[in-house]
GROMACS .gro file of C-alpha atoms in nm:
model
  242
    1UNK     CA    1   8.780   5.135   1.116
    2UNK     CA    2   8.566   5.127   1.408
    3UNK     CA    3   8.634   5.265   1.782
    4UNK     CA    4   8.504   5.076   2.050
    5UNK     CA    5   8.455   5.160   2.432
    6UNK     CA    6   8.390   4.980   2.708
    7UNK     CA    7   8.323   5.198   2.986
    8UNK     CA    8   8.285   4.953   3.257
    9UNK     CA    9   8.318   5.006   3.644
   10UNK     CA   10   8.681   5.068   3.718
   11UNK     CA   11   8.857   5.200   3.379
   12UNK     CA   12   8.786   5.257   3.014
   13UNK     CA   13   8.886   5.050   2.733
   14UNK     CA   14   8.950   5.182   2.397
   15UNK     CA   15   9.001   4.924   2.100
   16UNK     CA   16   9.034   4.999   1.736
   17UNK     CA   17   8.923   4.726   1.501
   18UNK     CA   18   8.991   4.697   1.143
   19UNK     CA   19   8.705   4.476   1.033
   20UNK     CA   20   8.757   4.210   1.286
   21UNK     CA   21   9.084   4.267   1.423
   22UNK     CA   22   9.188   4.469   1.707
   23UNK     CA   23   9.512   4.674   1.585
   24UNK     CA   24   9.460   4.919   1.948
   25UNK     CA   25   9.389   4.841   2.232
   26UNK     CA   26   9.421   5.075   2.524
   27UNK     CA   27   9.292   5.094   2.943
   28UNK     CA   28   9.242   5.454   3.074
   29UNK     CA   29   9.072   5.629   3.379
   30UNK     CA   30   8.746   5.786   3.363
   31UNK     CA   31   8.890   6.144   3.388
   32UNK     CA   32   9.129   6.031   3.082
   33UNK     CA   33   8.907   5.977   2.854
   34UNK     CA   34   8.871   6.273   2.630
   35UNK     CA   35   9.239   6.312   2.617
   36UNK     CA   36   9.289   5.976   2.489
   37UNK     CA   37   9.020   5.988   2.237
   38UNK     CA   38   9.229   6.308   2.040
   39UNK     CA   39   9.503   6.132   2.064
   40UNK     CA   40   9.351   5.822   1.867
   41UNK     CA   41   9.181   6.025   1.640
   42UNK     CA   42   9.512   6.207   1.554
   43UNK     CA   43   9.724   5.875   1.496
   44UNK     CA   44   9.400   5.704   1.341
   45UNK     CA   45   9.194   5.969   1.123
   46UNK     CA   46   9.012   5.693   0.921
   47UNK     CA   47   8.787   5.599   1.176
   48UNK     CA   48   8.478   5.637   1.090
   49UNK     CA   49   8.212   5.473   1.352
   50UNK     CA   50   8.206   5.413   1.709
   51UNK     CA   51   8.004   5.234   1.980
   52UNK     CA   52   8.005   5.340   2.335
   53UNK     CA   53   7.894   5.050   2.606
   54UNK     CA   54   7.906   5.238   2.949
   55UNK     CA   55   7.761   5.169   3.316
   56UNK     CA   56   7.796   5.498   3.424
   57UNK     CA   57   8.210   5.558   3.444
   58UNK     CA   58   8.136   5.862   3.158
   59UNK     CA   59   7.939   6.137   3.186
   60UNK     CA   60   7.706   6.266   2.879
   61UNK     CA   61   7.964   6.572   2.826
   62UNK     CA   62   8.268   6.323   2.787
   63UNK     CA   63   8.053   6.099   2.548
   64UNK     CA   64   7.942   6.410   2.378
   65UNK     CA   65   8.295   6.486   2.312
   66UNK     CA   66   8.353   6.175   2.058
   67UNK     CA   67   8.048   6.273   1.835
   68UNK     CA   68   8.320   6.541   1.719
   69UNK     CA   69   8.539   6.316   1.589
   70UNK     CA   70   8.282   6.042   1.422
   71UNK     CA   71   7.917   5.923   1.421
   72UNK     CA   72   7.842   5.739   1.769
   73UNK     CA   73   7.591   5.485   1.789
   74UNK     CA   74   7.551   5.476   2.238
   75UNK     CA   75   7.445   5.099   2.308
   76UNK     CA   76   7.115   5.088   2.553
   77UNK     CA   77   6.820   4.862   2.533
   78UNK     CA   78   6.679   4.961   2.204
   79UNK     CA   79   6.952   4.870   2.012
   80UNK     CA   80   6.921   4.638   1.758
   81UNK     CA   81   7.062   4.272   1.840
   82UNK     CA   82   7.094   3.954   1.662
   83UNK     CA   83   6.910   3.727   1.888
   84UNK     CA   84   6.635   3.658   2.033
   85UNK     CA   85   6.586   3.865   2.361
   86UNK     CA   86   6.364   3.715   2.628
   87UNK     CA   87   6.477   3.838   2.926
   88UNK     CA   88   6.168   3.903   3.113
   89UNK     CA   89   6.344   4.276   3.194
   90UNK     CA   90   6.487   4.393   2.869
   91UNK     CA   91   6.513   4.794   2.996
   92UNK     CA   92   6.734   4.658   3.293
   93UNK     CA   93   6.954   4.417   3.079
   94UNK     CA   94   7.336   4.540   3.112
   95UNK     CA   95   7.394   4.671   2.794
   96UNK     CA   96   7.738   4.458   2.894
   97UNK     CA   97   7.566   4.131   2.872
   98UNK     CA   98   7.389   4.241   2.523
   99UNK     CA   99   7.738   4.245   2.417
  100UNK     CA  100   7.896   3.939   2.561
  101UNK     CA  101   7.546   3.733   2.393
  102UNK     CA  102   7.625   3.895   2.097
  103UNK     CA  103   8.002   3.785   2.086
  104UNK     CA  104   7.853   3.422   2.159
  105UNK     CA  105   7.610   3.447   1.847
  106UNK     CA  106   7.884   3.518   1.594
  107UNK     CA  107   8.166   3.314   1.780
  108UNK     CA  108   7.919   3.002   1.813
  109UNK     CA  109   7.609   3.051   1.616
  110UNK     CA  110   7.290   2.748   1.694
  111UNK     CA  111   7.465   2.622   1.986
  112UNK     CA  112   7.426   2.686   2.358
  113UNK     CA  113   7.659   2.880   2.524
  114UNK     CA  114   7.728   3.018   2.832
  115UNK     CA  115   7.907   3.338   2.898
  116UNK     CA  116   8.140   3.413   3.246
  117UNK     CA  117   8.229   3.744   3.265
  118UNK     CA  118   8.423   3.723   3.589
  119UNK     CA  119   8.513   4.114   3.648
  120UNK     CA  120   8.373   4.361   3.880
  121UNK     CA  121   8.059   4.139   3.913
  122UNK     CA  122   8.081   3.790   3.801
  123UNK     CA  123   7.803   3.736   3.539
  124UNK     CA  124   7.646   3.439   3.379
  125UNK     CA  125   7.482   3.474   3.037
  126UNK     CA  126   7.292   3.170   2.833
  127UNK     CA  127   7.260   3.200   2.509
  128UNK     CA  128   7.097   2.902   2.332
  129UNK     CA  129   7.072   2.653   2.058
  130UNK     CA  130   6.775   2.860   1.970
  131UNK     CA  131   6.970   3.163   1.944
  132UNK     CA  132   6.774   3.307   2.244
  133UNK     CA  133   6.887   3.490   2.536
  134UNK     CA  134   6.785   3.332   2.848
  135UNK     CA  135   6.941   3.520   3.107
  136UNK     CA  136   7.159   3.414   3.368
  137UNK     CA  137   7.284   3.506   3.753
  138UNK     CA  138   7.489   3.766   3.877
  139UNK     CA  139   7.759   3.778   4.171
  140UNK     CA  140   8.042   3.995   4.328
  141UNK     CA  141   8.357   3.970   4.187
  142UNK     CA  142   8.669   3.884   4.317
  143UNK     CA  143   8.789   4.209   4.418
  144UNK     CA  144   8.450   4.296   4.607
  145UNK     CA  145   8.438   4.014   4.807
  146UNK     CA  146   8.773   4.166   4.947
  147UNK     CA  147   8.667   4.492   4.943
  148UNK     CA  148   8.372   4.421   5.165
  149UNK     CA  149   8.528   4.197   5.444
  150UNK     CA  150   8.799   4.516   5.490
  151UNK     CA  151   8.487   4.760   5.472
  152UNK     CA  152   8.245   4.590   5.655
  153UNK     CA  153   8.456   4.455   5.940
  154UNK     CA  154   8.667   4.619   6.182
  155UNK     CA  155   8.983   4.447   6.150
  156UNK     CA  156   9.027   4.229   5.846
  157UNK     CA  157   9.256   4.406   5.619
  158UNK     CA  158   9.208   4.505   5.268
  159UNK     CA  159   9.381   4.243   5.010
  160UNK     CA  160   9.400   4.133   4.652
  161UNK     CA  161   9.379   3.791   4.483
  162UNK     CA  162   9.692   3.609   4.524
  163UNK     CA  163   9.853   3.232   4.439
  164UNK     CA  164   9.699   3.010   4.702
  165UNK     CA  165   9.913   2.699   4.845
  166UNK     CA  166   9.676   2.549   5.034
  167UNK     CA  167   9.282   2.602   5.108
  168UNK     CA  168   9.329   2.595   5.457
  169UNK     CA  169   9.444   2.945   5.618
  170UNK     CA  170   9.672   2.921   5.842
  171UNK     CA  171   9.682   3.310   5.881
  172UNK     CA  172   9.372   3.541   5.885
  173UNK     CA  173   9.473   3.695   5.531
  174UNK     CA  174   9.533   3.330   5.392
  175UNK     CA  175   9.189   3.190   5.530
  176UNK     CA  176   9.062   3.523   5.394
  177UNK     CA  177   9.217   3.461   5.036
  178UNK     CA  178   9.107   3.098   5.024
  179UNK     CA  179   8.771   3.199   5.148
  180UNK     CA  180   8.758   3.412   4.799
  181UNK     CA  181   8.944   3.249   4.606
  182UNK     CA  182   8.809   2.911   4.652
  183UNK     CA  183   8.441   3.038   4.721
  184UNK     CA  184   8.483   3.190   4.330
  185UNK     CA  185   8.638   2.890   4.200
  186UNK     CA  186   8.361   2.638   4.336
  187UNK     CA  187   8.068   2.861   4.258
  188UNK     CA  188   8.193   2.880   3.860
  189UNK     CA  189   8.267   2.530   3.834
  190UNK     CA  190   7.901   2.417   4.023
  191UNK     CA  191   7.710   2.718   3.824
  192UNK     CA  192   7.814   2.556   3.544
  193UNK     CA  193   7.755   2.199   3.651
  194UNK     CA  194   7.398   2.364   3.668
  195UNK     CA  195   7.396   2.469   3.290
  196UNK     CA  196   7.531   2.115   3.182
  197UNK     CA  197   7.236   1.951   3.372
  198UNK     CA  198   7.007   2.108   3.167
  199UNK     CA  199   7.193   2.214   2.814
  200UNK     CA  200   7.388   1.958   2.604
  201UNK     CA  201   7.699   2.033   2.452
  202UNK     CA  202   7.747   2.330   2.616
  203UNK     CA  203   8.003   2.597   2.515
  204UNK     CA  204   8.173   2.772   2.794
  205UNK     CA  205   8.291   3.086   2.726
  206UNK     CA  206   8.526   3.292   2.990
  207UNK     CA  207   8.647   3.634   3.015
  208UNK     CA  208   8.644   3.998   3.216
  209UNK     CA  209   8.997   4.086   3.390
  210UNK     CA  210   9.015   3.775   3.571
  211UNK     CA  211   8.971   3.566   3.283
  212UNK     CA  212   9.359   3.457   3.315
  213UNK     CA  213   9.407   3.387   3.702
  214UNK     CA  214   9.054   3.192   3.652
  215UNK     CA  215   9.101   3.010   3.349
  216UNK     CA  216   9.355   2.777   3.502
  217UNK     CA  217   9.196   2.675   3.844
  218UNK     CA  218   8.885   2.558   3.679
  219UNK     CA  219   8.772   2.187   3.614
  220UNK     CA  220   8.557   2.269   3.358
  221UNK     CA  221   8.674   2.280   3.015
  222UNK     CA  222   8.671   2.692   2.876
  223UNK     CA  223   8.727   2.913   2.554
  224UNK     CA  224   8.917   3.189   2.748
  225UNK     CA  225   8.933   3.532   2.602
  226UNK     CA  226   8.989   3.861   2.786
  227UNK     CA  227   8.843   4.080   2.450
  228UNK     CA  228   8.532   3.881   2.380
  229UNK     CA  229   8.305   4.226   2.533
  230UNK     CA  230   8.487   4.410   2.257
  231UNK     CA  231   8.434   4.130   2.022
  232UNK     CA  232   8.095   4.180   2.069
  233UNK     CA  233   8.072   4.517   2.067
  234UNK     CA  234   8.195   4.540   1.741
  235UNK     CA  235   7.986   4.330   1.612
  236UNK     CA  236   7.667   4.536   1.761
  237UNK     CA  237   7.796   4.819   1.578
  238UNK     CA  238   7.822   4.649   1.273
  239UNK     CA  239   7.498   4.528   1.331
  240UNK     CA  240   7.328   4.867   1.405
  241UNK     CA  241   7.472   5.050   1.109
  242UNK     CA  242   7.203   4.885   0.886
   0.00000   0.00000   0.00000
């Protein structure tokens, strides 16, 4: 069994896989996080290996903390992949995206793919027929664009994504949700307009925790799936234990 854990800006997931299956799967804060790892080392001692993919939610001492329990292999930069890399930054390359290219390797090997990973920030990852790593772009997520009209303006109030009814407001918090909602919508669908001007028979892959209230406003056709990150990760770990 492997533990993987996705520390990413907000919360920390914990999955357990059995070879390629996900039989756990849990969300915890930061400050939870060494708690919750006893407990899934007492109800599952057979794990063996684990992978930690962080931006900066865990500190070294919590992370130090699960190379009690197992051997730890901490994703960065110089970990091992099974693509071809040619981002023209590799030491600045979210170790996030490494995973979500990796996911898109195994889930649609010799093809081109893009990967949406609409969460925090919104990233966009090509992978193509080449098996190469292009790069991609990288935008604020749905609940920063609300967060910084409340923070950055005096008056408009602090909301979160909700059904819309119509794109035009006829109150300041519905022309402020169809300003998001609708500005996210339209840049997804003409981003990936972009990548099907250029890349044929191109796989669309979405996910992050918006994956659901996304996946059915768009007009492009999508593989949805919230867990592809911890697809991926598992599969890095996989890789990296040879």
């Amino acid at each position: 069994m492997n533990l993987i854990i996705d520390a990413g800006n907000t919360s920390v997931k914990l999955a357990i896989f059995k070879k390629t299956e996900i039989i756990h799967l849990e969300s915890v804060a930061a400050y939870d996080f060494v708690a919750a790892v006893k407990i899934i080392f007492k109800n599952y001692p057979k794990i063996q290996f684990a992978i930690i993919s962080s931006v900066g939610a865990l500190s070294k001492e919590q992370m130090n903390v699960l190379a009690i329990f197992c051997e730890v292999h901490e994703l960065s930069n110089t970990s091992k992949v099974p693509f071809k890399n040619s981002y023209a930054s590799p030491q600045t390359l979210g170790v996030d995206r490494l995973a979500l290219a990796t996911a898109a390797f195994y889930f649609n090997p010799h093809h081109n793919n893009l990967i949406i990973d609409a969460g925090t920030c919104i990233t966009y990852d090509m992978l193509n027929d080449f098996d190469e790593y292009l790069g991609g772009a990288i935008s604020p997520g749905m609940q920063m664009r609300y967060n910084a009209m409340h923070n950055q303006t005096a008056k408009l109030p602090l909301l979160e994504k909700v059904e819309l009814f119509d794109y035009i407001g006829n109150t300041t918090e519905n022309c402020m949700h169809s300003g998001v909602v609708n500005g996210v919508i339209l840049e997804i669908d003409g981003l990936i307009d972009l990548y099907k001007s250029r890349f044929k028979d191109l796989t669309i892959i979405l996910t992050g925790g918006d994956t659901l209230f996304l996946s059915k406003r768009l007009k492009n056709t999508i593989f949805a799936d919230s867990k592809f990150l911890l697809k991926g990760l598992n599969y890095l770990l996989e890789y990296n234990k040879h």
